[in-house]
Coordinates of C-alpha atoms and ligand atoms in Angstrom, one line a residue:
M59 CA -27.3 38.4 -85.2
S60 CA -26.0 35.4 -86.6
K61 CA -26.9 34.5 -90.1
Q62 CA -28.7 31.4 -91.3
I63 CA -28.0 29.0 -94.1
L64 CA -29.7 26.3 -95.1
C65 CA -28.2 23.2 -96.4
L66 CA -30.4 20.9 -98.9
P67 CA -27.8 18.2 -99.9
G68 CA -30.2 16.2 -102.0
D69 CA -29.2 13.0 -103.8
G70 CA -26.6 11.4 -105.5
I71 CA -23.4 13.0 -105.3
G72 CA -25.3 15.7 -103.3
P73 CA -24.4 14.9 -100.0
E74 CA -20.6 13.6 -100.8
I75 CA -20.0 17.2 -102.5
M76 CA -21.9 19.2 -99.6
A77 CA -20.1 17.7 -97.0
E78 CA -16.7 18.8 -98.5
A79 CA -18.4 22.3 -98.6
L80 CA -19.5 22.3 -95.0
K81 CA -15.8 21.4 -94.2
V82 CA -14.5 24.9 -96.3
L83 CA -17.2 26.9 -94.4
D84 CA -15.9 25.7 -91.0
A85 CA -12.4 26.6 -91.9
A86 CA -13.9 29.8 -93.7
K87 CA -15.2 30.8 -90.0
Q88 CA -12.4 29.8 -88.4
R89 CA -10.0 31.8 -90.4
F90 CA -12.6 34.6 -90.9
G91 CA -14.4 34.7 -87.3
L92 CA -17.8 34.6 -89.4
D93 CA -21.1 34.2 -87.2
I94 CA -23.2 31.4 -89.5
E95 CA -25.7 29.3 -88.3
V96 CA -26.3 26.3 -90.8
S97 CA -29.3 24.3 -90.6
H98 CA -30.1 21.2 -92.7
G99 CA -33.0 19.6 -94.6
L100 CA -34.0 17.2 -97.2
V101 CA -35.1 17.6 -100.8
G102 CA -35.7 15.8 -103.8
G103 CA -35.7 12.1 -103.7
A104 CA -34.3 12.1 -100.0
A105 CA -37.5 14.1 -99.2
I106 CA -39.9 11.7 -101.1
D107 CA -38.4 9.0 -99.1
H108 CA -38.6 10.5 -95.6
D109 CA -41.5 12.8 -96.3
G110 CA -43.5 11.0 -99.3
V111 CA -42.7 14.5 -101.1
P112 CA -39.9 16.5 -102.5
L113 CA -40.1 19.4 -100.5
S114 CA -42.0 19.5 -97.4
D115 CA -44.0 22.3 -96.2
E116 CA -41.3 22.6 -92.7
T117 CA -38.4 22.3 -95.1
L118 CA -40.0 25.3 -97.0
A119 CA -40.4 27.5 -94.2
L120 CA -36.9 26.9 -93.3
A121 CA -35.9 28.0 -96.4
R122 CA -38.0 31.3 -96.3
N123 CA -36.6 32.2 -92.9
S124 CA -32.8 31.6 -94.0
D125 CA -30.7 34.3 -95.4
A126 CA -29.5 31.5 -97.9
I127 CA -29.9 28.1 -99.1
L128 CA -26.8 25.6 -100.0
F129 CA -28.0 23.1 -102.6
G130 CA -26.8 20.0 -103.8
A131 CA -28.7 18.0 -106.8
V132 CA -31.7 16.0 -107.0
G133 CA -33.2 12.9 -108.8
G134 CA -31.9 9.9 -109.7
P135 CA -33.2 6.3 -111.1
K136 CA -34.8 5.5 -107.9
W137 CA -37.4 8.1 -108.4
D138 CA -37.9 7.8 -112.1
D139 CA -41.2 6.1 -111.9
Q140 CA -42.9 8.9 -110.0
P141 CA -45.7 11.0 -111.0
M142 CA -44.4 14.0 -112.4
A143 CA -46.2 16.3 -109.8
N144 CA -43.9 14.2 -107.1
R145 CA -40.9 14.2 -109.4
P146 CA -37.7 14.9 -106.9
E147 CA -36.9 18.0 -109.5
K148 CA -40.2 19.5 -108.3
G149 CA -38.6 20.0 -104.7
L150 CA -35.9 22.4 -106.5
L151 CA -38.4 24.2 -108.8
K152 CA -41.2 24.5 -105.7
L153 CA -37.8 26.6 -104.0
R154 CA -37.4 28.6 -107.0
S155 CA -41.0 29.8 -107.3
E156 CA -41.9 29.8 -103.8
L157 CA -39.2 32.1 -103.3
D158 CA -39.3 34.1 -106.2
L159 CA -35.5 33.4 -107.1
F160 CA -36.3 34.7 -110.3
A161 CA -32.8 35.8 -111.4
N162 CA -30.2 32.7 -112.0
L163 CA -27.0 33.5 -112.9
R164 CA -24.9 31.0 -114.4
P165 CA -21.2 32.3 -114.5
A166 CA -19.2 29.9 -117.3
I167 CA -15.3 30.8 -116.4
L168 CA -12.2 28.5 -117.6
F169 CA -9.9 28.3 -114.9
P170 CA -6.4 28.8 -116.9
Q171 CA -5.6 25.7 -115.4
L172 CA -8.2 23.6 -116.8
A173 CA -7.6 24.9 -120.8
E174 CA -6.8 21.3 -121.7
A175 CA -9.9 19.8 -120.3
S176 CA -12.2 21.7 -122.8
S177 CA -13.6 19.7 -125.8
L178 CA -12.6 22.9 -127.7
K179 CA -9.6 24.1 -128.6
P180 CA -7.5 25.7 -125.8
E181 CA -7.5 29.2 -128.0
L182 CA -11.0 29.3 -128.7
V183 CA -11.6 28.9 -124.8
A184 CA -8.7 30.3 -122.8
G185 CA -9.9 33.2 -120.9
L186 CA -13.8 32.6 -121.3
D187 CA -15.7 34.5 -119.2
I188 CA -19.4 34.5 -119.8
L189 CA -22.1 35.0 -117.8
I190 CA -25.9 33.5 -118.5
V191 CA -28.3 35.2 -116.7
R192 CA -31.8 32.8 -117.0
E193 CA -35.1 33.6 -116.2
L194 CA -36.1 31.2 -113.1
T195 CA -39.3 31.5 -112.2
G196 CA -41.4 32.0 -115.4
G197 CA -41.6 30.5 -119.2
I198 CA -42.8 27.1 -120.3
Y199 CA -41.7 25.5 -116.6
F200 CA -44.6 27.2 -115.3
G201 CA -46.9 28.2 -117.5
E202 CA -50.6 27.1 -117.1
P203 CA -52.5 25.1 -118.7
R204 CA -50.2 22.2 -119.0
G205 CA -50.6 18.2 -118.8
V206 CA -51.5 15.6 -120.5
R207 CA -55.2 15.0 -122.5
T208 CA -56.5 12.6 -124.4
L209 CA -58.1 14.2 -127.7
E210 CA -61.8 13.1 -128.8
N211 CA -60.5 10.2 -131.2
G212 CA -58.6 8.9 -128.5
E213 CA -55.3 10.1 -128.9
R214 CA -53.1 11.2 -126.1
E215 CA -51.9 15.0 -126.7
G216 CA -48.7 16.5 -124.2
Y217 CA -49.2 20.4 -123.7
N218 CA -47.6 23.0 -121.9
T219 CA -47.7 26.9 -122.4
Y220 CA -44.9 29.1 -122.7
V221 CA -45.7 32.4 -121.4
Y222 CA -43.9 35.6 -120.0
R223 CA -45.6 38.5 -118.3
E224 CA -44.0 42.0 -119.8
S225 CA -42.8 42.6 -115.6
E226 CA -41.0 39.1 -115.7
V227 CA -39.2 40.3 -118.7
R228 CA -38.3 43.5 -117.3
R229 CA -36.7 42.7 -114.0
I230 CA -34.5 39.9 -115.3
A231 CA -33.5 42.3 -118.2
K232 CA -32.5 44.8 -115.6
V233 CA -30.4 42.3 -113.3
A234 CA -28.3 41.2 -116.9
F235 CA -28.3 44.8 -117.8
E236 CA -26.9 46.0 -114.7
A237 CA -24.5 42.7 -114.3
A238 CA -23.3 43.5 -117.9
Q239 CA -22.5 47.1 -116.6
K240 CA -20.0 45.2 -113.9
R241 CA -18.4 43.7 -116.6
G242 CA -17.5 43.9 -119.9
G243 CA -20.3 46.1 -121.1
R244 CA -22.1 43.8 -123.5
L245 CA -25.4 41.9 -123.2
C246 CA -26.6 39.6 -125.4
S247 CA -30.3 38.8 -125.3
V248 CA -31.4 35.5 -126.6
D249 CA -35.2 34.7 -128.1
K250 CA -36.7 32.8 -130.8
S251 CA -39.2 35.8 -131.9
N252 CA -39.0 34.5 -135.1
V253 CA -41.3 31.7 -134.3
L254 CA -42.7 32.7 -131.1
E255 CA -44.6 35.5 -130.3
V256 CA -43.7 35.0 -126.3
T257 CA -40.3 35.8 -127.0
G258 CA -41.0 38.7 -129.9
L259 CA -42.6 40.4 -126.6
W260 CA -39.1 39.4 -124.6
R261 CA -37.1 41.1 -127.0
E262 CA -39.0 44.4 -127.4
V263 CA -39.1 44.7 -123.4
V264 CA -35.0 44.4 -123.7
I265 CA -35.2 47.0 -125.9
E266 CA -37.4 49.2 -124.1
E267 CA -35.1 48.4 -121.0
S268 CA -31.9 49.0 -122.8
A269 CA -33.0 53.1 -122.8
G270 CA -31.6 52.9 -119.1
Y271 CA -28.7 51.3 -120.0
N272 CA -26.6 53.6 -122.5
D273 CA -23.2 52.1 -121.4
V274 CA -24.0 48.7 -122.4
E275 CA -24.1 47.6 -125.8
L276 CA -27.2 45.4 -126.8
S277 CA -27.4 43.0 -129.4
H278 CA -29.7 39.9 -130.2
M279 CA -29.6 36.3 -131.0
Y280 CA -32.0 33.7 -132.0
V281 CA -31.4 30.7 -129.6
D282 CA -30.4 28.3 -132.9
N283 CA -27.6 30.5 -133.7
A284 CA -26.7 31.2 -129.8
A285 CA -26.0 27.7 -129.4
M286 CA -24.1 27.2 -132.6
Q287 CA -21.8 30.7 -131.5
L288 CA -21.0 29.1 -128.1
V289 CA -19.2 26.4 -129.6
R290 CA -17.9 28.2 -132.7
A291 CA -16.4 31.3 -131.1
P292 CA -17.8 31.3 -127.2
K293 CA -15.4 34.7 -126.3
Q294 CA -17.6 36.8 -128.5
F295 CA -20.2 36.7 -125.6
D296 CA -19.9 38.6 -121.9
V297 CA -23.1 38.8 -120.6
M298 CA -26.5 36.7 -122.2
V299 CA -30.1 36.9 -120.9
T300 CA -32.7 34.9 -122.0
G301 CA -36.0 32.7 -120.6
N302 CA -36.0 29.8 -118.3
M303 CA -36.0 27.0 -120.8
F304 CA -33.3 28.4 -123.2
G305 CA -31.3 29.4 -120.4
D306 CA -31.5 25.7 -118.7
I307 CA -30.3 24.6 -122.3
L308 CA -27.3 27.3 -123.2
S309 CA -25.8 27.2 -119.7
D310 CA -25.2 23.5 -120.1
C311 CA -23.5 24.0 -123.0
A312 CA -21.8 27.2 -121.8
A313 CA -20.8 25.2 -118.6
M314 CA -19.2 22.3 -120.9
L315 CA -17.2 25.0 -122.9
T316 CA -14.8 25.2 -119.6
G317 CA -14.0 21.4 -119.6
S318 CA -15.6 20.3 -116.7
I319 CA -19.5 20.9 -115.9
G320 CA -18.1 19.9 -112.2
M321 CA -16.3 23.1 -111.5
L322 CA -19.3 25.8 -111.9
P323 CA -21.7 27.1 -109.3
S324 CA -24.7 29.3 -110.0
A325 CA -27.0 31.3 -107.7
S326 CA -30.5 31.9 -107.9
L327 CA -31.6 35.5 -106.1
N328 CA -35.1 36.9 -105.4
E329 CA -35.4 40.9 -105.2
K330 CA -34.1 40.6 -101.4
N331 CA -31.2 39.4 -102.4
Q332 CA -32.1 36.0 -100.4
G333 CA -30.6 33.1 -102.8
M334 CA -30.1 29.8 -103.3
Y335 CA -26.6 28.3 -104.6
E336 CA -26.0 25.5 -106.3
P337 CA -23.6 23.8 -108.8
V338 CA -24.4 23.5 -112.3
H339 CA -24.6 19.9 -112.4
G340 CA -26.6 17.4 -111.5
S341 CA -26.9 14.5 -109.1
A342 CA -24.4 12.1 -111.0
P343 CA -26.2 8.8 -109.4
D344 CA -23.4 6.9 -111.4
I345 CA -21.1 7.8 -109.3
A346 CA -22.6 8.5 -105.8
G347 CA -21.1 6.9 -103.1
E348 CA -17.7 6.6 -104.6
N349 CA -15.8 9.3 -104.0
K350 CA -15.2 10.4 -107.3
A351 CA -17.8 13.6 -107.9
N352 CA -16.0 17.0 -108.0
P353 CA -16.6 19.0 -104.8
L354 CA -15.8 22.0 -106.4
A355 CA -18.7 23.2 -108.2
Q356 CA -20.9 23.1 -104.2
I357 CA -17.5 24.5 -102.9
L358 CA -17.7 27.7 -105.3
S359 CA -21.3 28.4 -105.0
L360 CA -20.5 28.1 -101.0
A361 CA -18.0 31.3 -102.4
M362 CA -20.9 32.9 -104.3
L363 CA -23.3 32.3 -101.6
L364 CA -21.2 34.2 -98.9
R365 CA -20.6 37.2 -101.7
Y366 CA -23.8 37.8 -103.1
S367 CA -26.3 36.8 -100.0
L368 CA -24.1 37.4 -96.8
G369 CA -22.0 40.4 -98.0
E370 CA -18.9 38.5 -97.4
G371 CA -16.9 39.2 -100.5
T372 CA -13.3 38.8 -98.6
T373 CA -14.4 35.3 -97.8
A374 CA -15.5 34.6 -101.0
D375 CA -12.3 35.9 -102.6
A376 CA -10.2 33.7 -100.1
I377 CA -12.1 30.3 -101.0
E378 CA -11.7 31.1 -104.7
K379 CA -8.4 31.6 -104.6
A380 CA -8.3 28.3 -102.6
V381 CA -9.7 26.8 -105.2
S382 CA -7.7 27.9 -107.7
D383 CA -4.3 27.0 -105.7
V384 CA -5.5 23.5 -105.7
L385 CA -5.7 23.7 -109.0
D386 CA -2.4 25.1 -109.6
K387 CA -0.9 22.2 -107.3
G388 CA -2.2 19.8 -110.0
Y389 CA -4.7 18.5 -108.0
R390 CA -7.9 17.2 -110.0
T391 CA -10.7 14.8 -109.7
G392 CA -11.5 12.1 -112.2
D393 CA -13.7 14.4 -114.5
I394 CA -10.7 17.6 -114.9
V395 CA -7.6 15.3 -114.6
S396 CA -5.1 15.0 -117.3
E397 CA -1.9 14.1 -117.8
G398 CA 1.3 14.9 -115.1
C399 CA -2.0 15.7 -112.6
Q400 CA -3.1 14.0 -109.4
L401 CA -5.9 12.2 -109.7
M402 CA -7.6 12.8 -106.1
G403 CA -11.4 11.8 -104.4
T404 CA -14.0 13.9 -103.5
V405 CA -12.7 14.2 -99.8
E406 CA -9.4 14.6 -100.4
M407 CA -10.1 17.2 -102.9
G408 CA -12.0 19.2 -100.1
D409 CA -9.3 18.4 -97.6
A410 CA -7.2 20.4 -100.0
V411 CA -9.2 23.2 -100.6
V412 CA -9.3 23.3 -96.7
D413 CA -5.7 23.3 -96.3
C414 CA -5.0 25.7 -98.8
L415 CA -7.7 28.2 -97.3
L416 CA -6.4 28.0 -93.8
N417 CA -2.5 28.0 -95.2
A418 CA -3.2 31.1 -97.3
Ligands
IPM284 C1 -31.2 22.9 -113.7 C2 -31.6 21.8 -113.7 C3 -32.9 21.8 -113.6 C4 -33.7 22.8 -114.6 C5 -33.8 20.5 -113.4 C6 -32.9 19.6 -112.2 C7 -35.0 20.8 -112.9 O1 -31.4 21.3 -115.0 O2 -31.0 23.6 -112.9 O3 -30.6 23.5 -114.9 O4 -34.1 22.1 -115.6 O5 -33.8 23.8 -114.1
MG285 MG1 -30.5 22.4 -116.7

């Protein structure tokens, strides 16, 4: 039976970079004879414009029935005045929570060809290879109660709830320990247990889980220190595991160490390895429609999708190799360009990856 991928390009540069990823998928199907069917849906602002909501029930049903989802990016100034409950981002958050995609894997890997593009000194980032495991369906993002209320004196007060159940911590800790076993064998759990009870429990549960992973060296770090260490000496980290909000922040920071957030894919998986795959970067409305966006994070997200949800590791390797070959040739989009390299648009970059994939 053919595998089903649902494509949700979203807003801003989403549709442009998705088009390039789909070209690469077609080329991969041709080269490796894959049996994959692609369907398409709207999400985020595009869905608000069309359906009035950022994720329709029909699209959610399509997502549930797919083996994997390839997601672009959502949001933009056009929808900034939407009420919180109907913002484009809610489409993404609903997919994560409805499909129980609790394990968010965000690798920050430096392509050696791009060492000069990092804002840190090349020797600090050369060979950088960190995996951030972010809990994605709990914590303060989803905690109840939440809202804005008016106090007796007429002053408004905003509030959210930072909550984690033991079982939620346990399952993300397992994912992180197992990832560390397959990599450098080191796991750093990030919390704020000196201030927040919820992360004190987080730390306790991670320590309890560590008993099953004697081959993994576990350490703990407060989130403020972790942010500092990421820019001071990032290569000290192998795998980091943390909650939803800290993971959001630290993964942007880690991404930037690699020179361009435009290079980084991510995977969000549930217990069944059904997954949603998206670039770490956002919808970049300022450059949308100008053929300037870097499609490589979307293309690398496709590679992760093939590896993790479709079991097509060989094809994933070939796509990642094609991306690396393109960089070897000196082709760069604006976000990663440096002296002596050839500046390319979104479409040309996609074509170059296809060319390397087919003529490897
Ligand atoms: C991310 C994004 C999202 C998040 C937004 C778009 C809701 O920043 O995937 O990191 O905060 O999780
Ligand atoms: Mg983010």
